[in-house]
PDB file of C-alpha atoms (C1' of nucleotides) in Angstrom:
ATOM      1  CA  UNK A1485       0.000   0.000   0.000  1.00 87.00           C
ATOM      2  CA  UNK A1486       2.689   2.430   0.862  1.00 94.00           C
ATOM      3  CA  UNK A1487       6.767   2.550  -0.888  1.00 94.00           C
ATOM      4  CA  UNK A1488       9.226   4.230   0.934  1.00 94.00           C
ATOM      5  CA  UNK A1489      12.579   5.753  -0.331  1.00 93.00           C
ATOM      6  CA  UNK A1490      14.936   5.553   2.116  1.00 92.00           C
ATOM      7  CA  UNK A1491      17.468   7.487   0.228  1.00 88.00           C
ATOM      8  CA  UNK A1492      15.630  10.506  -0.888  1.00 87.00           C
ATOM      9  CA  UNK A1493      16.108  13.329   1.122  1.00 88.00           C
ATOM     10  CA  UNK A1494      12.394  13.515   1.940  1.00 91.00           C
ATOM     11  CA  UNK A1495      11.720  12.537   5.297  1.00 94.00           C
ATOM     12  CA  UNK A1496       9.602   9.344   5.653  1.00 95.00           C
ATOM     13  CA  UNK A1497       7.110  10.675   7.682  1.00 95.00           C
ATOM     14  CA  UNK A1498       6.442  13.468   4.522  1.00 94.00           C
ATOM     15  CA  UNK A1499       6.067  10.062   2.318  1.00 94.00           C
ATOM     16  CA  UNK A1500       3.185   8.507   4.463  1.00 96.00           C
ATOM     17  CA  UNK A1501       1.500  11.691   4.678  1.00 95.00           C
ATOM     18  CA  UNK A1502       1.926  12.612   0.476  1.00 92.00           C
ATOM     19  CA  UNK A1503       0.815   9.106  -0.452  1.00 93.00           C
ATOM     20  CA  UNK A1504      -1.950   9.047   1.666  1.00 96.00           C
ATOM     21  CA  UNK A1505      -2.905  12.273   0.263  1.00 93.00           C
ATOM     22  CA  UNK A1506      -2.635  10.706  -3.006  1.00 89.00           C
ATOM     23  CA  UNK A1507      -4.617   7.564  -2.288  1.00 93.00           C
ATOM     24  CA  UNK A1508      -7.276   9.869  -0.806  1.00 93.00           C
ATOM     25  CA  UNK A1509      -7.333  11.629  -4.017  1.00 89.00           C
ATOM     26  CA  UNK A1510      -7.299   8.886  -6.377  1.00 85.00           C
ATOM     27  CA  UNK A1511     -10.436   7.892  -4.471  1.00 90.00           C
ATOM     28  CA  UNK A1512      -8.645   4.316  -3.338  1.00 93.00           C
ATOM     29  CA  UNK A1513      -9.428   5.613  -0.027  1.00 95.00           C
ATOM     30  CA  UNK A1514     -12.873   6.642   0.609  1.00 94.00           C
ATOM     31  CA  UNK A1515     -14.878   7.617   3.471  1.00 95.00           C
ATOM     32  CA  UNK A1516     -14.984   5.215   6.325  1.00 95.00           C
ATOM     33  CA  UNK A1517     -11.689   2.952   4.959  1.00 96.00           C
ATOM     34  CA  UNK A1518      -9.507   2.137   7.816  1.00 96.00           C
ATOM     35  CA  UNK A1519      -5.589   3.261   7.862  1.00 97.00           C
ATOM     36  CA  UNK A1520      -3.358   0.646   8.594  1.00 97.00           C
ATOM     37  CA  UNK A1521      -2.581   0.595  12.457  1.00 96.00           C
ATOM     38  CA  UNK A1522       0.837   2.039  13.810  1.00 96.00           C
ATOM     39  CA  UNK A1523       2.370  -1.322  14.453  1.00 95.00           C
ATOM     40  CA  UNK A1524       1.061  -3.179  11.621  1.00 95.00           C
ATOM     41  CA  UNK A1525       2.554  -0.440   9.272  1.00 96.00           C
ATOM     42  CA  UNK A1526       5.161  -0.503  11.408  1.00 96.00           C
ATOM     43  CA  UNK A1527       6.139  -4.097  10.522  1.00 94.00           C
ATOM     44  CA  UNK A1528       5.283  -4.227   6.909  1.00 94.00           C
ATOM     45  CA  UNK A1529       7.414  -0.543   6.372  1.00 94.00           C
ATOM     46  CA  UNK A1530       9.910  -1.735   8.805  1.00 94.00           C
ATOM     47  CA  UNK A1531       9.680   1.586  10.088  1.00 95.00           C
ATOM     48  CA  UNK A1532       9.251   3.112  13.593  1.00 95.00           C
ATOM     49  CA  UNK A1533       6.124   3.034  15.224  1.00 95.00           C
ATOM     50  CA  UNK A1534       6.494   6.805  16.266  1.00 96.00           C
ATOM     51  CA  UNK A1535       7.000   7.960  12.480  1.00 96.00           C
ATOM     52  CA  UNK A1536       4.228   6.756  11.456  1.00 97.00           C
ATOM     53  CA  UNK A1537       2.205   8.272  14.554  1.00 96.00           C
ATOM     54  CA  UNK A1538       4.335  11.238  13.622  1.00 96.00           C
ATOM     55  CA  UNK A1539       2.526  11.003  10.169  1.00 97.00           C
ATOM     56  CA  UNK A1540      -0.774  10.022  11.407  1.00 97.00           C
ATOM     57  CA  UNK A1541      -0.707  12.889  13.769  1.00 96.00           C
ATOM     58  CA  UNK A1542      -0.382  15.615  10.738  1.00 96.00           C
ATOM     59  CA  UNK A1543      -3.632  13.934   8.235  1.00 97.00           C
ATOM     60  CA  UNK A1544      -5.593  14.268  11.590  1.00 96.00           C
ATOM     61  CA  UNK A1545      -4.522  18.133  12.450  1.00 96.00           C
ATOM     62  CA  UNK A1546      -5.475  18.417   8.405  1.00 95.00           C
ATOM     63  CA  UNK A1547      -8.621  16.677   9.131  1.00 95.00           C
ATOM     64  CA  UNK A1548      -8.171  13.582   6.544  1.00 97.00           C
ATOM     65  CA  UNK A1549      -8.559  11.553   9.367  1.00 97.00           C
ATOM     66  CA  UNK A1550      -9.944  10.522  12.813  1.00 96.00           C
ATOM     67  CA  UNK A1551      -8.756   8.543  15.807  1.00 95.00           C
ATOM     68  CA  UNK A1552     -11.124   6.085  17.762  1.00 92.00           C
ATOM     69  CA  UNK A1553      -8.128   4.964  20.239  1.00 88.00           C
ATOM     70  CA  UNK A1554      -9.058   1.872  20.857  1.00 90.00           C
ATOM     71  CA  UNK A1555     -10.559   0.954  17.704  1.00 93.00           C
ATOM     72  CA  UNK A1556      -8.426   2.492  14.689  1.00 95.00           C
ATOM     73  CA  UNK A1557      -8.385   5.496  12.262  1.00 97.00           C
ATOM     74  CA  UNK A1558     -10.565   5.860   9.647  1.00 97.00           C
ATOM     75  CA  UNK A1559     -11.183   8.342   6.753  1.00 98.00           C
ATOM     76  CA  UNK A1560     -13.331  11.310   6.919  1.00 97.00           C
ATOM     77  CA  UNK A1561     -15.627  12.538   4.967  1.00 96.00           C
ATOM     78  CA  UNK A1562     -14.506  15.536   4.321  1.00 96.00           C
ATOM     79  CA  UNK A1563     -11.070  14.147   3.425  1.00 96.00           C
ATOM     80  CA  UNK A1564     -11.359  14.031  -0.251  1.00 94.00           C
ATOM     81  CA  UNK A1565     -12.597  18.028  -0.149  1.00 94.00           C
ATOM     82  CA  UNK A1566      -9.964  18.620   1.249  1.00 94.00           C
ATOM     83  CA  UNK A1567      -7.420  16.757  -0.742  1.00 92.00           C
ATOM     84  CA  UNK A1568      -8.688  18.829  -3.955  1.00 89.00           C
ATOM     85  CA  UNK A1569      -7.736  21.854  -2.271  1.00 88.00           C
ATOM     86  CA  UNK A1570      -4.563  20.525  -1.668  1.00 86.00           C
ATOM     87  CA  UNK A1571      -3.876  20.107  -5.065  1.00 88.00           C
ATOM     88  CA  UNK A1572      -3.879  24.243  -5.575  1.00 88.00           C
ATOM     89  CA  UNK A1573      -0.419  23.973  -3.496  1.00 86.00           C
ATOM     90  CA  UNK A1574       0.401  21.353  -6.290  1.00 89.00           C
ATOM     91  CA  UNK A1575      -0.109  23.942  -9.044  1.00 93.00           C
ATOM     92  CA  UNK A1576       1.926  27.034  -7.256  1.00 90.00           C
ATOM     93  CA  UNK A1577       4.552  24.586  -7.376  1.00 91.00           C
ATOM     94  CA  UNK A1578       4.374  24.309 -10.881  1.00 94.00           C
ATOM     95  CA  UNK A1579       3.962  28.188 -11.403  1.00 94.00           C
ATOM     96  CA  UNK A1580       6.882  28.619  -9.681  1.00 89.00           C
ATOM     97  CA  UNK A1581       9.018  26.205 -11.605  1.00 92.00           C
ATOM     98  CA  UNK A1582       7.080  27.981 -14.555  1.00 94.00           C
ATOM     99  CA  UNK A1583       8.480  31.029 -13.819  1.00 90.00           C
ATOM    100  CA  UNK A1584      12.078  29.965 -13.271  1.00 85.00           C
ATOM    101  CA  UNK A1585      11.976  28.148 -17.076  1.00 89.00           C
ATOM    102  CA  UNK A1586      10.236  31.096 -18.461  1.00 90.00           C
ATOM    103  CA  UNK A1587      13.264  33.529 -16.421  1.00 79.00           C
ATOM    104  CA  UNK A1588      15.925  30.847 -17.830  1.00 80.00           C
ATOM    105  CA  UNK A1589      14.421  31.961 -21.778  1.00 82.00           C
ATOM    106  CA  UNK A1590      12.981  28.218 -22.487  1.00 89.00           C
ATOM    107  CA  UNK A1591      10.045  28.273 -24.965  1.00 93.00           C
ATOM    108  CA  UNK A1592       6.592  27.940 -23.279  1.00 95.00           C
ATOM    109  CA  UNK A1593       5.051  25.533 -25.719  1.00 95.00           C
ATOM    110  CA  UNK A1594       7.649  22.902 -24.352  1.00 95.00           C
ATOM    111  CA  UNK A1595       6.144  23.174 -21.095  1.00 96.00           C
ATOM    112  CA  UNK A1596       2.836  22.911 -22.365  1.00 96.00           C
ATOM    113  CA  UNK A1597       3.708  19.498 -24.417  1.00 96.00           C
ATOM    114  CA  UNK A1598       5.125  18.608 -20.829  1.00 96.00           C
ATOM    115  CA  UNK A1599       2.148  18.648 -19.166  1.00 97.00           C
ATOM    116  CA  UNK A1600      -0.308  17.213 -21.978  1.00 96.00           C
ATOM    117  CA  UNK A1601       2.636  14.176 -22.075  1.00 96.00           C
ATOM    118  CA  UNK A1602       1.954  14.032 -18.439  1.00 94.00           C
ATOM    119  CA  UNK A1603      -1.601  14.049 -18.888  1.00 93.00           C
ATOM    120  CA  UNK A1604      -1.404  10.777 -21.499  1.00 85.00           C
ATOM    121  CA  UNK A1605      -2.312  13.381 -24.207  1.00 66.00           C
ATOM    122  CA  UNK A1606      -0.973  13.536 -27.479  1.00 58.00           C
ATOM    123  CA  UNK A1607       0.977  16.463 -28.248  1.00 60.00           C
ATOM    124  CA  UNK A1608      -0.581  18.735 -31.197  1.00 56.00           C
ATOM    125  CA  UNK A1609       1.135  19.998 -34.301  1.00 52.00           C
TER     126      UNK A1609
ATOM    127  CA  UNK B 746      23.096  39.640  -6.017  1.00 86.00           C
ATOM    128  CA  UNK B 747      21.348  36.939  -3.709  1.00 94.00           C
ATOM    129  CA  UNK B 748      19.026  37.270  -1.723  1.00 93.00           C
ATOM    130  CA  UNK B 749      18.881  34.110   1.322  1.00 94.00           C
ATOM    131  CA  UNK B 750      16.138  33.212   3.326  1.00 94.00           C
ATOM    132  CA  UNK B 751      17.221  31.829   6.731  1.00 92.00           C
ATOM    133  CA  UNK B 752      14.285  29.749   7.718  1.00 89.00           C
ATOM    134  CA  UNK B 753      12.875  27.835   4.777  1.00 87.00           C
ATOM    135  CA  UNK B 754      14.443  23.839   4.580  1.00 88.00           C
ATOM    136  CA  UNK B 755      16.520  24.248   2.075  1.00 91.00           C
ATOM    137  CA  UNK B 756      20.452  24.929   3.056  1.00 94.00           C
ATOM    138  CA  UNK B 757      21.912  28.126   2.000  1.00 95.00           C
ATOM    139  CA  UNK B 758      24.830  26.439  -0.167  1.00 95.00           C
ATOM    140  CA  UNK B 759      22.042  25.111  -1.959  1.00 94.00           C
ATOM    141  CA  UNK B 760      20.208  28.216  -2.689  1.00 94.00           C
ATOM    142  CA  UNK B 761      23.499  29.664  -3.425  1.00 96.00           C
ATOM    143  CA  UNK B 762      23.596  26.901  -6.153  1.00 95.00           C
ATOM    144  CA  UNK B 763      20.516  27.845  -7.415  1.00 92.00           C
ATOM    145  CA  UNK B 764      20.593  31.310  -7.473  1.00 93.00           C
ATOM    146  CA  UNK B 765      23.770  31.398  -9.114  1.00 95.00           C
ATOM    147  CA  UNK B 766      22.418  28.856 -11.741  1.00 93.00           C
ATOM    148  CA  UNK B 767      19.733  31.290 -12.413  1.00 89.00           C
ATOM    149  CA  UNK B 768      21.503  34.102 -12.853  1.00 92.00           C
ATOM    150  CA  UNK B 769      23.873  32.294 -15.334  1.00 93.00           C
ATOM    151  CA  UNK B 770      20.498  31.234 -17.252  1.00 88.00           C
ATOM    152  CA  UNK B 771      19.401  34.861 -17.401  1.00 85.00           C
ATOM    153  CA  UNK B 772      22.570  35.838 -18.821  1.00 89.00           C
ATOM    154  CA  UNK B 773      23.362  38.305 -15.698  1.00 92.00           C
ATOM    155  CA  UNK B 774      25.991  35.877 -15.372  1.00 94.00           C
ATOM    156  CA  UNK B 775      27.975  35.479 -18.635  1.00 93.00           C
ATOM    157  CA  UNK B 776      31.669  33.761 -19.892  1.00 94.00           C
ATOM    158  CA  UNK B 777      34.329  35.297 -17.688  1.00 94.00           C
ATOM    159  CA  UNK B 778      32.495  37.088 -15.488  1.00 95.00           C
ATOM    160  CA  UNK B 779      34.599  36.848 -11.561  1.00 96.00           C
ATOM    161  CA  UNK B 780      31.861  35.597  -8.926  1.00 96.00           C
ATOM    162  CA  UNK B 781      31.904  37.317  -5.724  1.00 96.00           C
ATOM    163  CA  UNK B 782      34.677  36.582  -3.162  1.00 96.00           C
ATOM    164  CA  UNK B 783      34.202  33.693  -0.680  1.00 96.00           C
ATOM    165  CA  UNK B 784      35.056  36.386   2.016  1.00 95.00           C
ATOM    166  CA  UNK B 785      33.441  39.171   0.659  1.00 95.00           C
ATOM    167  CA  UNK B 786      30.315  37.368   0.236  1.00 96.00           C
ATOM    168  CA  UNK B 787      30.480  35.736   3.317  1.00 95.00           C
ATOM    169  CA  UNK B 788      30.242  39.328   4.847  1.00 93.00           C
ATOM    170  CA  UNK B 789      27.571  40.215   2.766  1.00 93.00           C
ATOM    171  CA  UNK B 790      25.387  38.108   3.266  1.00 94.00           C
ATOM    172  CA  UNK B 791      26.608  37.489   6.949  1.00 94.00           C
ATOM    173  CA  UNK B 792      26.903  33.289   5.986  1.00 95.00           C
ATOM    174  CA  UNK B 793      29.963  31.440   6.938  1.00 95.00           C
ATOM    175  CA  UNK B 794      32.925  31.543   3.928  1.00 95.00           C
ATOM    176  CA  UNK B 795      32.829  27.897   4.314  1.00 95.00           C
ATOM    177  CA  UNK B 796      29.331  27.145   3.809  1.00 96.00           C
ATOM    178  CA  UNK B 797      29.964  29.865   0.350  1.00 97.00           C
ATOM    179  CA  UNK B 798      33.415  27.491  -0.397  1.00 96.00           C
ATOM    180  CA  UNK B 799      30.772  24.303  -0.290  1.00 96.00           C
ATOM    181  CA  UNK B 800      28.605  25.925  -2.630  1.00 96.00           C
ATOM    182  CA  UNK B 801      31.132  27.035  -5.407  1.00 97.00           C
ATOM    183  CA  UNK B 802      32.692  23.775  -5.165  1.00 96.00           C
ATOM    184  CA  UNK B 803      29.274  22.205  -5.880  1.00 96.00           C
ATOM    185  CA  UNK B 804      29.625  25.383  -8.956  1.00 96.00           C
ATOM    186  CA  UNK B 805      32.638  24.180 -10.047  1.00 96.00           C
ATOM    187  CA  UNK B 806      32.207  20.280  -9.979  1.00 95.00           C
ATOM    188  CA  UNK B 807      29.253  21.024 -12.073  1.00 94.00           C
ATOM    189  CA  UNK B 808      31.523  22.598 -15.056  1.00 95.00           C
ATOM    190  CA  UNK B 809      29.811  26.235 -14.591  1.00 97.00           C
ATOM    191  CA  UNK B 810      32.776  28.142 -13.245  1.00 97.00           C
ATOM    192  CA  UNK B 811      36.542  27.703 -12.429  1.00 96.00           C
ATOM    193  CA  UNK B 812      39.425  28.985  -9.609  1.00 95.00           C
ATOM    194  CA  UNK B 813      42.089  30.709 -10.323  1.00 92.00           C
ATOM    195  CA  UNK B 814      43.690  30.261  -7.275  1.00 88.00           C
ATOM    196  CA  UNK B 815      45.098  33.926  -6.245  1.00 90.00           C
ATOM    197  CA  UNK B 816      42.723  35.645  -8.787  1.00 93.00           C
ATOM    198  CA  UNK B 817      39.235  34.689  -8.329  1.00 95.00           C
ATOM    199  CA  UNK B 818      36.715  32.453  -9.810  1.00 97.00           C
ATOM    200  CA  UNK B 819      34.851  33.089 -13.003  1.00 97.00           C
ATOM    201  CA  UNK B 820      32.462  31.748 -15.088  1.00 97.00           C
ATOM    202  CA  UNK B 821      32.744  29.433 -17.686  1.00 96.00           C
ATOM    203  CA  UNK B 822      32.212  29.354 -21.776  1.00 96.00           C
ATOM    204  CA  UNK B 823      30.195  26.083 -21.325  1.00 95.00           C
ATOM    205  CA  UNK B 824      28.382  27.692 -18.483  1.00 95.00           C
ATOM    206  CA  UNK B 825      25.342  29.011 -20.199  1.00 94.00           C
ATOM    207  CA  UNK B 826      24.870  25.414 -22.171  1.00 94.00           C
ATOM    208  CA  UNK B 827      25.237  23.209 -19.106  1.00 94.00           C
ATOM    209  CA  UNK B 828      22.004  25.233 -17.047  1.00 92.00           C
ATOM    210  CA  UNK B 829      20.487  25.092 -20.038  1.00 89.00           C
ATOM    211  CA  UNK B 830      21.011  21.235 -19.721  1.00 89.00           C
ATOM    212  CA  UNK B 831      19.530  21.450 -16.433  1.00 87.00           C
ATOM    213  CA  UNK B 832      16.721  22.890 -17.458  1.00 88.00           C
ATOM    214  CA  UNK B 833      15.534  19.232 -19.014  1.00 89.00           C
ATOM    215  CA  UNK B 834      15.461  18.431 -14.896  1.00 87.00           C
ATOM    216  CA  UNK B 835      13.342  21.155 -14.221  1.00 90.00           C
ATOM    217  CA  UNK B 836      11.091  20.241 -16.950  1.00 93.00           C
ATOM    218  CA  UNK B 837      11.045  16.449 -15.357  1.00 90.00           C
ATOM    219  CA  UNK B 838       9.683  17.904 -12.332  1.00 91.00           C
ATOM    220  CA  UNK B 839       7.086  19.523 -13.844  1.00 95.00           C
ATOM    221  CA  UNK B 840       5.846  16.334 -15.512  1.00 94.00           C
ATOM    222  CA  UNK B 841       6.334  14.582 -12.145  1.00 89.00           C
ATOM    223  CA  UNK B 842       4.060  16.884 -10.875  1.00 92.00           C
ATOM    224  CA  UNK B 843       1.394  16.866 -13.291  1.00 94.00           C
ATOM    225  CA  UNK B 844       1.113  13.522 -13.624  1.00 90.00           C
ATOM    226  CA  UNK B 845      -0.017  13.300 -10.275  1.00 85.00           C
ATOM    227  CA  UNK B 846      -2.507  15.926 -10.640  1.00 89.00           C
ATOM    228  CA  UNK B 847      -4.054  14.059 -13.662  1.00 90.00           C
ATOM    229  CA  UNK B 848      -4.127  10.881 -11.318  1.00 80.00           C
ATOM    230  CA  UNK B 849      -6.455  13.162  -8.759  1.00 80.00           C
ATOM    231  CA  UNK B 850      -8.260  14.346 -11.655  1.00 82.00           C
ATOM    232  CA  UNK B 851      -7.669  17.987 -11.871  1.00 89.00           C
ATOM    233  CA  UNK B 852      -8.442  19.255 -15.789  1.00 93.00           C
ATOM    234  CA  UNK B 853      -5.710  19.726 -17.815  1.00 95.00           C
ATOM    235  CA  UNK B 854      -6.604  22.922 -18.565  1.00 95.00           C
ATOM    236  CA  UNK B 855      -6.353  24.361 -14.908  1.00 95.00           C
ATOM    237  CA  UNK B 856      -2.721  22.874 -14.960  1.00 96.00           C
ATOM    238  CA  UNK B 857      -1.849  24.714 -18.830  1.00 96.00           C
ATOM    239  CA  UNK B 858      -3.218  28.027 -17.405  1.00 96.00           C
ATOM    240  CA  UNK B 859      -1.434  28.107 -14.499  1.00 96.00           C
ATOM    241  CA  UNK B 860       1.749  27.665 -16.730  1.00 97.00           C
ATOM    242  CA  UNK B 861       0.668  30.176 -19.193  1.00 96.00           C
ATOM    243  CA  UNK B 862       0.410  32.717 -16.393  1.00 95.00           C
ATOM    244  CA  UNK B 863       3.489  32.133 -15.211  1.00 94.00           C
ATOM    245  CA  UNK B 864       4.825  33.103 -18.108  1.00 93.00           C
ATOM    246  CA  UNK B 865       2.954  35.949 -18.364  1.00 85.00           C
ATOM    247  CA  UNK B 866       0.488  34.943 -20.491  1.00 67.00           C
ATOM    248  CA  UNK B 867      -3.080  36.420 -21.041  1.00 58.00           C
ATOM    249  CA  UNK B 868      -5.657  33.046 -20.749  1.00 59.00           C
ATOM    250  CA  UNK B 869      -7.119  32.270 -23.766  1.00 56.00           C
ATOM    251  CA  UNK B 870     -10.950  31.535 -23.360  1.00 52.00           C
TER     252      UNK B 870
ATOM    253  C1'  DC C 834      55.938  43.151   0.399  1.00 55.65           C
ATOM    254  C1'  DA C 835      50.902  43.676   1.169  1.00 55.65           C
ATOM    255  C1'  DA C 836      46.378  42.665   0.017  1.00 55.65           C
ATOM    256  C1'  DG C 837      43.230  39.896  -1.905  1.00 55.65           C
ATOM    257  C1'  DT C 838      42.289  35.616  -3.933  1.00 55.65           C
ATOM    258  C1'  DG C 839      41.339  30.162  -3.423  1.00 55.65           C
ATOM    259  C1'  DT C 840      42.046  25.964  -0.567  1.00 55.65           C
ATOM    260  C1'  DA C 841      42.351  22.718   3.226  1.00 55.65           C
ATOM    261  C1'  DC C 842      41.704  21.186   7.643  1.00 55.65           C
ATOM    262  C1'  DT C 843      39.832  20.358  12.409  1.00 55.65           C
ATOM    263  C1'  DA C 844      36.465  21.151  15.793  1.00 55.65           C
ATOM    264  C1'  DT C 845      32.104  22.338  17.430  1.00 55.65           C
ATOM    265  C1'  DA C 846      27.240  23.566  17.788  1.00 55.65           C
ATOM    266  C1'  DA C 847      22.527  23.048  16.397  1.00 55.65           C
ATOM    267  C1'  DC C 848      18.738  20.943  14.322  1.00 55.65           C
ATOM    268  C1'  DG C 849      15.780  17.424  12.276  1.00 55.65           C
ATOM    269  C1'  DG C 850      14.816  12.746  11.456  1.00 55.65           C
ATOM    270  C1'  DA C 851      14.527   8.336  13.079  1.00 55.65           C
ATOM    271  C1'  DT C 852      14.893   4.800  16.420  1.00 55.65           C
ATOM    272  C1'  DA C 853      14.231   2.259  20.956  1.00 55.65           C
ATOM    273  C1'  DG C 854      11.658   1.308  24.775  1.00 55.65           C
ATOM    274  C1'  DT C 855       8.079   1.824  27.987  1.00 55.65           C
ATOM    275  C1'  DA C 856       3.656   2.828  29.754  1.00 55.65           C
ATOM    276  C1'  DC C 857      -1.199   3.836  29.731  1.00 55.65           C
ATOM    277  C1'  DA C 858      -6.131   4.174  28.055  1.00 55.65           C
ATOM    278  C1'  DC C 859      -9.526   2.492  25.173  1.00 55.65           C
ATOM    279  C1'  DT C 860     -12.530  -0.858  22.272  1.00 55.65           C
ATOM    280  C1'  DT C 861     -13.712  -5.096  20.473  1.00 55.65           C
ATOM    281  C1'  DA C 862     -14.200 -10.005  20.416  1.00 55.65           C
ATOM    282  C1'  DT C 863     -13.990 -14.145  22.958  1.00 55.65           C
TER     283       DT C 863
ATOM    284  C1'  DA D1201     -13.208 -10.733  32.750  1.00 55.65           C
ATOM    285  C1'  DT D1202      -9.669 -11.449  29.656  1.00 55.65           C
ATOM    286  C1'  DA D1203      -6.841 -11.002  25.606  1.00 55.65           C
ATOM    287  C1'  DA D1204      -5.671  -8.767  21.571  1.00 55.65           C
ATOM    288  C1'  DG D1205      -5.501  -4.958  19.029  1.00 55.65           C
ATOM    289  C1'  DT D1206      -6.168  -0.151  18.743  1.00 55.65           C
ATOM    290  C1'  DG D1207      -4.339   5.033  19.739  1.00 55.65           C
ATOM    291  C1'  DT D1208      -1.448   8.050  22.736  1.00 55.65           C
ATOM    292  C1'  DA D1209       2.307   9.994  25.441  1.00 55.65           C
ATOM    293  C1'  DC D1210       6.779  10.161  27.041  1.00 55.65           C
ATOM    294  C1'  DT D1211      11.851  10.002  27.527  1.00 55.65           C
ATOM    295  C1'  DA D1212      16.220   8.957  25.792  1.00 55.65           C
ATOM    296  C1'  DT D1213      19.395   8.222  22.298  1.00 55.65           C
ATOM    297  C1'  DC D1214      21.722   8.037  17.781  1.00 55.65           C
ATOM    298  C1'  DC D1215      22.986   9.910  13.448  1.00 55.65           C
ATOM    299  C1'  DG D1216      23.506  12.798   9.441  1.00 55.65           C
ATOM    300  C1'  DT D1217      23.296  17.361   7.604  1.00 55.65           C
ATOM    301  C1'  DT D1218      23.956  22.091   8.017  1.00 55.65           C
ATOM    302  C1'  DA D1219      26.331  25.847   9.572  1.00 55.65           C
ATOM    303  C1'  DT D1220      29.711  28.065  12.218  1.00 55.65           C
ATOM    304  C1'  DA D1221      34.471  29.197  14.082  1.00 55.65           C
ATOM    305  C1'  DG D1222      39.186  29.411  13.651  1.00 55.65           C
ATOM    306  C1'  DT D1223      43.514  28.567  11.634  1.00 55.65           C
ATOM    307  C1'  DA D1224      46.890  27.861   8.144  1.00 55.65           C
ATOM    308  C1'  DC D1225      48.875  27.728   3.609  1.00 55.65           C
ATOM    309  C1'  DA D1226      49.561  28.735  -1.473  1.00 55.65           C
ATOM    310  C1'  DC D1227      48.939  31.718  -5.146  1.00 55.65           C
ATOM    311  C1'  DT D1228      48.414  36.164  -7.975  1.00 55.65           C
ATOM    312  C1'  DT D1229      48.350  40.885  -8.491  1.00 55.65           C
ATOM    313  C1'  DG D1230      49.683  45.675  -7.614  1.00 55.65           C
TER     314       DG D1230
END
DNA sequence: CAAGTGTACTATAACGGATAGTACACTTAT
DNA sequence: ATAAGTGTACTATCCGTTATAGTACACTTG
């Protein structure tokens, strides 16, 4: 369910909460669906217990998710909401890279064909 | 000349990389043009001459300037090609980027306007 | 020679990330 | 009631990266 990099110089934590995020998104986590526990993620990640609460911790304070101790942690409904407006810190990212090719003289239309490639679409002549 | 920001993540060698990248993209930065001092720098921008030595190393390794030991350092002929090389990185980015976005369904066309603005771009309706 | 370059080296401090281990509270199923 | 599985809270420690401090040396230019 989840791939870590341990070489990257992204923290793991940051990888548990993007892919969530991404899961969320992609609708492969819906409303109700349970998160793997702590411990079992633990195990299968071979990765600290208090990471992953670490992890945990942040989709609750973003309101992806809730806690029943006791019982588990489990999408919310307004998780997918929120996801989408996520995704408008997605696209400043790409403004900003936008505006460094654009300040470095390269040709818009290759950025364009960039993102329709991305997109599975075929670029137009 | 640069301008550092003390409390993002990212290290100030690195953004000295960057900047000075950018700069050589823009053509500010052209073929024998003499970089700024280690120590003068390092007062200017009140940052450590070592952490400035780590960066121009990193400058250096990279093919986009050379030391003259006793004289200064300056930037290279093949300077200008080799960001423009990097640029192709950039670009990757980008496409990493948007191809999530397309997984969590955002419209292609949000993603293409947001580039065309950053490039100054009037939307097209 | 003096001043300004680059270079090399060691040592240290500070911070973030990750781990280890323990303990406690809660819910569910048996 | 008990056991197993949840979440939660803590402390302590380790490690790598980043940045700083200080010193020393070699070189080039004026």
């Amino acid at each position: 369910m989840f791939q870590i990099d341990r070489f990257g110089r992204t923290p793991i934590y940051e990888q548990i909460i993007d892919q969530t995020q991404r899961l969320i998104a992609s609708g492969l986590l819906k409303e109700g669906d349970q998160l793997p526990s702590v411990r079992v993620l633990s195990q299968e990640l071979s990765v600290n217990p208090n990471t992953l609460q670490k992890a945990y911790s942040e989709l609750e304070r973003r309101g992806l998710c809730v806690s029943a101790p006791g019982n588990g942690r489990f999408v919310t409904a307004d998780a997918f909401r929120l996801v989408g407006e996520g995704l408008k810190g997605r696209l400043e990212e790409i403004r900003h890279i936008a505006e460094e090719l654009c300040a470095a003289g390269l040709p818009v239309e290759q950025v364009l064909d960039t993102v329709n490639a991305a997109y599975g679409k075929e670029i137009e002549a």
